[in-house]
Short mmCIF file of N, CA, C and O in Angstrom, two decimals:
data_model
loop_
_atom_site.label_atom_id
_atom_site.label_comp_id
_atom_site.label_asym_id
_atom_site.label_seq_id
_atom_site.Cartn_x
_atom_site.Cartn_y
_atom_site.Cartn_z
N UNK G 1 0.85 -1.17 0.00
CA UNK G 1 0.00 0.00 0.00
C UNK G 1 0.90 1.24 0.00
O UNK G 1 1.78 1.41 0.85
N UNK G 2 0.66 2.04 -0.91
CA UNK G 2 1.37 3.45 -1.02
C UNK G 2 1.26 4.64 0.08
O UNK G 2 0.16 5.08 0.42
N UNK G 3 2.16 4.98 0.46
CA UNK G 3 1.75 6.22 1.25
C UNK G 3 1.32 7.25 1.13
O UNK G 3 2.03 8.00 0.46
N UNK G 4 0.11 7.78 1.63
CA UNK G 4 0.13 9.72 0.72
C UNK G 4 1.01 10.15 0.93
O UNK G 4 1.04 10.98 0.02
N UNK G 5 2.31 10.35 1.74
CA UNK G 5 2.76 11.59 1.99
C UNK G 5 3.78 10.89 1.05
O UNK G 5 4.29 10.44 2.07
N UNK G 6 4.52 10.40 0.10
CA UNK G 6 5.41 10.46 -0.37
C UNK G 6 5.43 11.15 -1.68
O UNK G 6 6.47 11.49 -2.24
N UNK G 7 3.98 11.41 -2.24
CA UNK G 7 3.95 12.70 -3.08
C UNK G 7 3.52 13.50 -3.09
O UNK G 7 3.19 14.24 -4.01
N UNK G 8 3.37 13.55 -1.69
CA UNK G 8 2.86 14.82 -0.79
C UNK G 8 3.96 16.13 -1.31
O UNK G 8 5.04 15.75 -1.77
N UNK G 9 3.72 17.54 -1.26
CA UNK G 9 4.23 18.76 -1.47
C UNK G 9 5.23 18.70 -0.18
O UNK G 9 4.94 17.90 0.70
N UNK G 10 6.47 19.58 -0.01
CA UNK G 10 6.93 19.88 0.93
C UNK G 10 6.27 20.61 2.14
O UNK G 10 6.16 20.31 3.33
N UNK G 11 5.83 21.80 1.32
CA UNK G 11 5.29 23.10 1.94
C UNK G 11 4.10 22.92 1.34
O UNK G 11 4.05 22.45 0.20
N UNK G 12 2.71 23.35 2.21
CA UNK G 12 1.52 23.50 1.66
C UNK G 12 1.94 24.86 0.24
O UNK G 12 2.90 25.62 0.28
N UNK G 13 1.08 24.80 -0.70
CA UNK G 13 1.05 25.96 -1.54
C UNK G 13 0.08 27.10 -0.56
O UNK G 13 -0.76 26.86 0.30
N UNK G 14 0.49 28.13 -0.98
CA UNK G 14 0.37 29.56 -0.21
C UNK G 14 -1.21 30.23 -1.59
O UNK G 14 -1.37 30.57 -2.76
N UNK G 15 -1.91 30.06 -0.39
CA UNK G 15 -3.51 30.49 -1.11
C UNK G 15 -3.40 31.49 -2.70
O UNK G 15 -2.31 32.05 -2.61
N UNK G 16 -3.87 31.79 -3.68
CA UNK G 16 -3.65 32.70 -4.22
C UNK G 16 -5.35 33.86 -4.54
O UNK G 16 -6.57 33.72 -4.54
N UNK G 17 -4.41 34.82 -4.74
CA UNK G 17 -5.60 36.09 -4.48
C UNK G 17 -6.50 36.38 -6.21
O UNK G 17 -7.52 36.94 -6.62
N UNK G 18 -5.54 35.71 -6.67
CA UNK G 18 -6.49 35.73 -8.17
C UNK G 18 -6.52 34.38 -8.95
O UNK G 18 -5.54 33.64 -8.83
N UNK G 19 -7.64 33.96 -9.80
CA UNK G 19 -8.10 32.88 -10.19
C UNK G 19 -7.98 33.34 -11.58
O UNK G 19 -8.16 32.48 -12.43
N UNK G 20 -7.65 34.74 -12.03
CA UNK G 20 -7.36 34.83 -13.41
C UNK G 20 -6.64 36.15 -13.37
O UNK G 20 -6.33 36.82 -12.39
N UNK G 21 -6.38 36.45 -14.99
CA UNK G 21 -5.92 37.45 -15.07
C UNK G 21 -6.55 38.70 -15.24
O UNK G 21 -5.97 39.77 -15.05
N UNK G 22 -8.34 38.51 -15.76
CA UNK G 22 -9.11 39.19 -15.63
C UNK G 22 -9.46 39.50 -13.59
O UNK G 22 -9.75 40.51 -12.95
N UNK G 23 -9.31 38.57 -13.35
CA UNK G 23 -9.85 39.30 -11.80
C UNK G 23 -8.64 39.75 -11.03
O UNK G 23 -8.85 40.05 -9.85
N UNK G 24 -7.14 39.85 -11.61
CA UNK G 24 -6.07 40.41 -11.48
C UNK G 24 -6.62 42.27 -11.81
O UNK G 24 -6.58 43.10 -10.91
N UNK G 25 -6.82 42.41 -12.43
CA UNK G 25 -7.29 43.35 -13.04
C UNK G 25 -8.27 43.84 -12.55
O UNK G 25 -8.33 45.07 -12.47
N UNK G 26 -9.19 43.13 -12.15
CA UNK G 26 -10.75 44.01 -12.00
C UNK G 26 -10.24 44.27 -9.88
O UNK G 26 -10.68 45.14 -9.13
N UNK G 27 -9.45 43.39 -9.63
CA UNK G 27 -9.33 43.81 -8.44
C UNK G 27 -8.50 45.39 -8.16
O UNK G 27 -8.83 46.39 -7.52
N UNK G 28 -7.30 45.07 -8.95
CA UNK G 28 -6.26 46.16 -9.00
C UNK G 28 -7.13 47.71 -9.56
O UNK G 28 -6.59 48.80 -9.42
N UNK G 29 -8.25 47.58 -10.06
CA UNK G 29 -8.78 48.82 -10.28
C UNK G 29 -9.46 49.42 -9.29
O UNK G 29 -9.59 50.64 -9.23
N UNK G 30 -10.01 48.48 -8.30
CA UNK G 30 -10.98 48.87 -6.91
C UNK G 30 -10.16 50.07 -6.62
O UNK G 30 -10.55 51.08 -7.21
N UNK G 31 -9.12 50.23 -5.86
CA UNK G 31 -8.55 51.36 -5.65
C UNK G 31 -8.59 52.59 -6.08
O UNK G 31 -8.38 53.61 -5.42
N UNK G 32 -8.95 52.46 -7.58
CA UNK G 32 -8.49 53.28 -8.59
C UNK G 32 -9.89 54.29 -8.97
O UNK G 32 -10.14 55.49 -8.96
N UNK G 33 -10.70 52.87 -9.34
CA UNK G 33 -12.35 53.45 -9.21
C UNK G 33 -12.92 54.05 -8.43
O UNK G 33 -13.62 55.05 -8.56
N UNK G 34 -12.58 53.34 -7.36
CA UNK G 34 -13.28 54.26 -5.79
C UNK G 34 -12.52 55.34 -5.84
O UNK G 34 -13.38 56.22 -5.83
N UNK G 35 -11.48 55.89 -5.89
CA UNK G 35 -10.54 57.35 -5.53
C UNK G 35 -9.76 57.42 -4.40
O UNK G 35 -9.28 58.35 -3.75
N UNK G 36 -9.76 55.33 -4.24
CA UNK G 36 -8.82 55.32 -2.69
C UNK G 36 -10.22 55.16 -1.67
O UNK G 36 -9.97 54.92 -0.48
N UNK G 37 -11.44 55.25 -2.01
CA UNK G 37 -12.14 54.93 -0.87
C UNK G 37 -12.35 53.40 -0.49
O UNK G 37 -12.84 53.11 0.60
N UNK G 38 -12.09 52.72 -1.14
CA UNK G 38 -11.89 51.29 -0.97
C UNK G 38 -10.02 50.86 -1.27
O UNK G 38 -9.51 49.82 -1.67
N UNK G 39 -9.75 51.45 -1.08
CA UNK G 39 -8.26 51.36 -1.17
C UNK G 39 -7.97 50.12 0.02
O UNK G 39 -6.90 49.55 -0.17
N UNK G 40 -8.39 49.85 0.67
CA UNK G 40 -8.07 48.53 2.14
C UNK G 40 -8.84 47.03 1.77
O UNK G 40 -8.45 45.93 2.14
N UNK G 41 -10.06 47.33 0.92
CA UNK G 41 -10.77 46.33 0.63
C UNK G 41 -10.30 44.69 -0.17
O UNK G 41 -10.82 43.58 -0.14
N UNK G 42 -8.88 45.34 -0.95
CA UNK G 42 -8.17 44.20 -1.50
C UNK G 42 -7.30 43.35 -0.43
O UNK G 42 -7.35 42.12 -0.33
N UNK G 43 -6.57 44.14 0.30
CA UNK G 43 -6.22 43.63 1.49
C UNK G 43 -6.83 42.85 2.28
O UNK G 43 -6.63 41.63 2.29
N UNK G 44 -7.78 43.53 3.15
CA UNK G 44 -8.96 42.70 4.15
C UNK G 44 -9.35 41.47 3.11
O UNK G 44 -8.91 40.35 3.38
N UNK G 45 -10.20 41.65 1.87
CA UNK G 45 -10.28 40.17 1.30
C UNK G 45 -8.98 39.14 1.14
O UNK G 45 -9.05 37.93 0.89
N UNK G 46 -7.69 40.00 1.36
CA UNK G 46 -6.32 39.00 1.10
C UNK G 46 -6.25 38.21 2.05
O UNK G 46 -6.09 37.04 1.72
N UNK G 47 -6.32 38.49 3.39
CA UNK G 47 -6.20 38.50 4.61
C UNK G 47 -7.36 37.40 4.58
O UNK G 47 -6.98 36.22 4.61
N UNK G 48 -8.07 37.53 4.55
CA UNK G 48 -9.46 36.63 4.98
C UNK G 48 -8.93 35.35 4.00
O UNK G 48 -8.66 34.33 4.64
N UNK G 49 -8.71 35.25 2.22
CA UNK G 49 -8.35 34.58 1.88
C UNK G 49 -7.24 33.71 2.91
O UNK G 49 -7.31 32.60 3.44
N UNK G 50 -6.63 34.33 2.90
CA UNK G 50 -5.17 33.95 4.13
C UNK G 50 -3.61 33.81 2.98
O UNK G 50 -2.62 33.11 3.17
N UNK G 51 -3.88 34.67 1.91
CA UNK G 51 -2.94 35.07 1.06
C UNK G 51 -2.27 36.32 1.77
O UNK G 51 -1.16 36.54 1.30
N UNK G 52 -2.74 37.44 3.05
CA UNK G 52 -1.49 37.86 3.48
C UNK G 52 -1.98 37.75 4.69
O UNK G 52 -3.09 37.27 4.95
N UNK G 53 -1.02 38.26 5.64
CA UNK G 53 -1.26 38.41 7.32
C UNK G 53 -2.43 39.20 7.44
O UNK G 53 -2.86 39.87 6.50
N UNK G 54 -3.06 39.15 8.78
CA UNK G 54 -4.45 40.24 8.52
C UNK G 54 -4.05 41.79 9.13
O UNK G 54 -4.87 42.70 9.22
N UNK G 55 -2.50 41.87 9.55
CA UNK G 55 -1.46 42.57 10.18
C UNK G 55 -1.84 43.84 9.11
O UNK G 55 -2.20 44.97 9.44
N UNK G 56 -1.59 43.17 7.40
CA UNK G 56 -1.09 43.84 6.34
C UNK G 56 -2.38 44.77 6.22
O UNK G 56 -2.59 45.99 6.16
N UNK G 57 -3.14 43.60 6.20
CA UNK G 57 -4.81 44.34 5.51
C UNK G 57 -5.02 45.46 6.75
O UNK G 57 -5.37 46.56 6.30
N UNK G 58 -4.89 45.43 8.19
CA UNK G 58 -5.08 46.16 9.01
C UNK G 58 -4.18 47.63 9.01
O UNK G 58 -4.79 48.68 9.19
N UNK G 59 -3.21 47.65 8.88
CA UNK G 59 -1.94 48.78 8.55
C UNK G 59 -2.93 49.39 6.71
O UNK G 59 -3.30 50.56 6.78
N UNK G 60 -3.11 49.03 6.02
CA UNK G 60 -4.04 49.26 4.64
C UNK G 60 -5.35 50.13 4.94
O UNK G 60 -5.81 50.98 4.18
N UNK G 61 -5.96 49.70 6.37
CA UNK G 61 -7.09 50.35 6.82
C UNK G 61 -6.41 51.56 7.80
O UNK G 61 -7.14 52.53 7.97
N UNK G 62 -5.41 51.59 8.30
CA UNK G 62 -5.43 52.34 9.46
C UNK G 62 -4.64 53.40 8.28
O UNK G 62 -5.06 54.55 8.17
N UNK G 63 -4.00 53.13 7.80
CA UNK G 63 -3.51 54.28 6.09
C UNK G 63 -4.32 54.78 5.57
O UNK G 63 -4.15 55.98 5.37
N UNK G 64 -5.30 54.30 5.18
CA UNK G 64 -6.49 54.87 4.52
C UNK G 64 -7.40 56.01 5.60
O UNK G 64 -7.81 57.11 5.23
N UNK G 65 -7.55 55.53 6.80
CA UNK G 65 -8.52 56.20 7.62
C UNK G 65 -7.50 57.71 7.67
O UNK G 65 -8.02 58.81 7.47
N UNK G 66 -6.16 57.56 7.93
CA UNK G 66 -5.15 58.27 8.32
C UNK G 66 -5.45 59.47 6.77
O UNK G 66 -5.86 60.63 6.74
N UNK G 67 -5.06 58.64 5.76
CA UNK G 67 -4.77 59.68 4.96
C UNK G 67 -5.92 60.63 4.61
O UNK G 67 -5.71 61.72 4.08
N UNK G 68 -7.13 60.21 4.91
CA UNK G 68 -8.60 60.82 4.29
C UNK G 68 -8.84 62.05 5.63
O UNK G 68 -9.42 63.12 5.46
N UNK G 69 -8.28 61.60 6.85
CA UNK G 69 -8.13 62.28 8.17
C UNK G 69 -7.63 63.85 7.54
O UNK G 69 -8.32 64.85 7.33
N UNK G 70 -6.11 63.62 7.35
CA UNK G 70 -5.55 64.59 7.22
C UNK G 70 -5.65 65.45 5.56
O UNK G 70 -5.27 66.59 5.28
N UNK G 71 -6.20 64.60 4.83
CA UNK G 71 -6.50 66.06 3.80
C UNK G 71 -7.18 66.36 4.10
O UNK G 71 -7.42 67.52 3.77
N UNK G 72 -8.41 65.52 5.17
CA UNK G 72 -10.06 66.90 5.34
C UNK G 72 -9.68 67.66 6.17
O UNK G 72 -9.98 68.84 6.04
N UNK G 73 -8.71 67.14 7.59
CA UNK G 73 -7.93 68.25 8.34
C UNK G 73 -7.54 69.47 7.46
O UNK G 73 -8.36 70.36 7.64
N UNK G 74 -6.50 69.84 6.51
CA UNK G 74 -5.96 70.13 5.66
C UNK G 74 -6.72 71.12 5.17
O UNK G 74 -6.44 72.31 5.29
N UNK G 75 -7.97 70.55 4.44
CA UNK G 75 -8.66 71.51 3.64
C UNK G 75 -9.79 70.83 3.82
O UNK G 75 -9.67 69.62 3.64
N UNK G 76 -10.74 71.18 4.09
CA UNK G 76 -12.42 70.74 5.19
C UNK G 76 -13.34 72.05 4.38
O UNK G 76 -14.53 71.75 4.20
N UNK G 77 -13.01 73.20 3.96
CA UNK G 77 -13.68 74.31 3.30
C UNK G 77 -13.74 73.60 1.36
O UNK G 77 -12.64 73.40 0.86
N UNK G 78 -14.77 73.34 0.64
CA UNK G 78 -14.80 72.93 -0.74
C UNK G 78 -14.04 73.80 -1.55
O UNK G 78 -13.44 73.43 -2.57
N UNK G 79 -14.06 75.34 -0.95
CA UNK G 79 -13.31 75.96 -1.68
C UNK G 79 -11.79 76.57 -1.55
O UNK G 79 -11.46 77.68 -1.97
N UNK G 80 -10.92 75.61 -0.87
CA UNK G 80 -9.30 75.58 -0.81
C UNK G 80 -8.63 75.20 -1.61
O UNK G 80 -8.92 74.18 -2.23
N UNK G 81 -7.78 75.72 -1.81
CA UNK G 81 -6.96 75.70 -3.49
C UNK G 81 -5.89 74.66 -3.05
O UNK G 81 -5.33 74.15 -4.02
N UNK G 82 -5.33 74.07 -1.46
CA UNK G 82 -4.23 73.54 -1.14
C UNK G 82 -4.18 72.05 -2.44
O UNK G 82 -5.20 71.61 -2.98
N UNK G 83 -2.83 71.56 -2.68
CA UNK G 83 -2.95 70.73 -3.33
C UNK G 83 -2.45 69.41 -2.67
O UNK G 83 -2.46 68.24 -3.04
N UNK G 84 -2.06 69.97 -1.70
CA UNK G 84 -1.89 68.38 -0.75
C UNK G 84 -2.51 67.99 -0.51
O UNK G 84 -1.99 66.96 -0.09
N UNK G 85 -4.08 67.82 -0.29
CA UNK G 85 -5.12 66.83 0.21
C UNK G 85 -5.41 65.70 -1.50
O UNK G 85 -6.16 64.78 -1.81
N UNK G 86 -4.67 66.23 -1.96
CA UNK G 86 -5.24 65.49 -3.54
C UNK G 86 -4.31 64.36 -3.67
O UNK G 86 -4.33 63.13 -3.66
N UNK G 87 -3.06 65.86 -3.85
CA UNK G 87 -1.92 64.73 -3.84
C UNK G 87 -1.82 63.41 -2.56
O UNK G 87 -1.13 62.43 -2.83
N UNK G 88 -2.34 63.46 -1.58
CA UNK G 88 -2.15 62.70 -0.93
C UNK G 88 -3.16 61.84 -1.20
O UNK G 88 -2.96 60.67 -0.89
N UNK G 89 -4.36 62.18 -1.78
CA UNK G 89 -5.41 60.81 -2.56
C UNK G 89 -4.85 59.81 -3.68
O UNK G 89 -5.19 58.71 -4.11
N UNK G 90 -3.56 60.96 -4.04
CA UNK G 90 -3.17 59.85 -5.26
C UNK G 90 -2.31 59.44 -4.69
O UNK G 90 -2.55 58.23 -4.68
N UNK G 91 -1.12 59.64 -4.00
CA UNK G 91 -0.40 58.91 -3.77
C UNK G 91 -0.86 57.47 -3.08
O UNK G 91 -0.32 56.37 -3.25
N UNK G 92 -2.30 57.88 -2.04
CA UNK G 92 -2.66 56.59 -1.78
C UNK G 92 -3.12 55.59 -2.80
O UNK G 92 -2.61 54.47 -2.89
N UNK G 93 -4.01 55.97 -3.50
CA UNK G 93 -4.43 55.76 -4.96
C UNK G 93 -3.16 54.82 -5.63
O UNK G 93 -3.25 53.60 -5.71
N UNK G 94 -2.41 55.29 -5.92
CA UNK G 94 -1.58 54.55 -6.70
C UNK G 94 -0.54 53.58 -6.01
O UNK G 94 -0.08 52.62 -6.64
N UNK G 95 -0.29 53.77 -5.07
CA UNK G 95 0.33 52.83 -3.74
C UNK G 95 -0.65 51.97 -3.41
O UNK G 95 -0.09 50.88 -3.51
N UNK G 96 -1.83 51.75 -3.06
CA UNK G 96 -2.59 50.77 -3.30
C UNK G 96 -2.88 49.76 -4.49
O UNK G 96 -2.74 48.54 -4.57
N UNK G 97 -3.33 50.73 -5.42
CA UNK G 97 -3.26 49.98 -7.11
C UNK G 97 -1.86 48.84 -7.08
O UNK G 97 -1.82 47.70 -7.54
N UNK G 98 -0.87 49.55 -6.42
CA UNK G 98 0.22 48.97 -6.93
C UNK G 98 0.58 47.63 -6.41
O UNK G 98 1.02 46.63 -6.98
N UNK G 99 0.21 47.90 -4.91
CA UNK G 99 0.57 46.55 -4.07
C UNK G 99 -0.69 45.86 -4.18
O UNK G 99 -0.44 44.67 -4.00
N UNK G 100 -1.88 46.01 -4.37
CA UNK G 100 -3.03 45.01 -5.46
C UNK G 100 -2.59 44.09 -6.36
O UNK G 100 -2.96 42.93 -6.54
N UNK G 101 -1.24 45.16 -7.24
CA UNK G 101 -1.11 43.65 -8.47
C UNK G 101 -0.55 43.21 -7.88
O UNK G 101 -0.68 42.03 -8.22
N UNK G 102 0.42 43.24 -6.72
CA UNK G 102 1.16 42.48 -6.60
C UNK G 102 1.13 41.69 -5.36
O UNK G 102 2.24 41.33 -4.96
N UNK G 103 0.01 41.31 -4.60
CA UNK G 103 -0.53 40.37 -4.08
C UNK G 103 -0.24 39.16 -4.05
O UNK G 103 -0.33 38.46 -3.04
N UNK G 104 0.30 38.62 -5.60
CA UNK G 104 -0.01 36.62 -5.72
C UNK G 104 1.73 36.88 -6.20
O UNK G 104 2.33 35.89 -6.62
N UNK G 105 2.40 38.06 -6.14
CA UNK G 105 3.67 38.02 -6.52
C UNK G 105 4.60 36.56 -5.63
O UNK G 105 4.63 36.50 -4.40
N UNK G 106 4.99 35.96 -6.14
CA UNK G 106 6.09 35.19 -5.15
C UNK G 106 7.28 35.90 -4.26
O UNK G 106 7.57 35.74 -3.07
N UNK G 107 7.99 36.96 -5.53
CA UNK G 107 8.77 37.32 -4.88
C UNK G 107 8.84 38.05 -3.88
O UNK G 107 9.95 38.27 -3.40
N UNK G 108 7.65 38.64 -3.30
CA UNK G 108 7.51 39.53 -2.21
C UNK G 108 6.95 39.08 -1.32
O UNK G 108 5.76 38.77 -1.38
N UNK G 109 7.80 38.92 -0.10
CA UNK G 109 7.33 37.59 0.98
C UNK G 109 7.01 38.74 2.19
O UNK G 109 6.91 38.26 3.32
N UNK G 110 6.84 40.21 2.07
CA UNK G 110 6.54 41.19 3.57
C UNK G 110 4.97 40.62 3.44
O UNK G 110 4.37 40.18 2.47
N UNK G 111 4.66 40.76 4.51
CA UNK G 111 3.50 40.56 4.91
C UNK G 111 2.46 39.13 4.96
O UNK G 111 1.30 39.05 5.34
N UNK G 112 3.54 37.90 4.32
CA UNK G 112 3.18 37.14 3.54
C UNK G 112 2.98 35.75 4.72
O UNK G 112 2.59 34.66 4.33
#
């Protein structure tokens, strides 16, 4: 009688956050679409998957609450010309987008 474990994997395989390359995509835009208001939402679902720590997805939420904090701090009147409350939407904006695609990356083991 054969054993399972002799072609058993070493290491379990590590969950992955996309099932295609289309939902690679439709995820990595959440960020982008919302304007950063769902900017944490890829995370928290990573996390729940158990594709990252729920450490990661939590630091993703406490960034987001942080950054939306301080541009309304910032500029709270509709009509302020400052351009840092924007710039700081995109920078979240695109710092999110970014670590979205790269979620199911192998080579990036922070948070992992």
């Amino acid at each position: 009688m054969a054993s399972p474990y002799i072609n058993a994997p070493l290491t379990p395989a590590r969950p992955r956050m996309y099932a295609s390359s289309l939902a690679k995509v439709v995820w990595t835009l959440v960020p982008i679409v919302t304007l950063g208001l769902a900017a944490a939402v890829p995370f928290v679902v990573a996390a729940v998957k158990g594709v990252v720590k729920p450490w990661l997805a939590g630091v993703y939420i406490v960034g987001e609450v942080a950054v939306f904090s301080v541009a309304i701090a910032i500029s709270p009147d509709a009509d302020d010309t400052s351009p840092v409350p924007g710039f700081l939407m995109v920078l979240l904006i695109i710092t999110a987008a970014t670590h979205t695609a790269l979620l199911d990356n192998d080579r990036i083991s922070i948070g992992k």
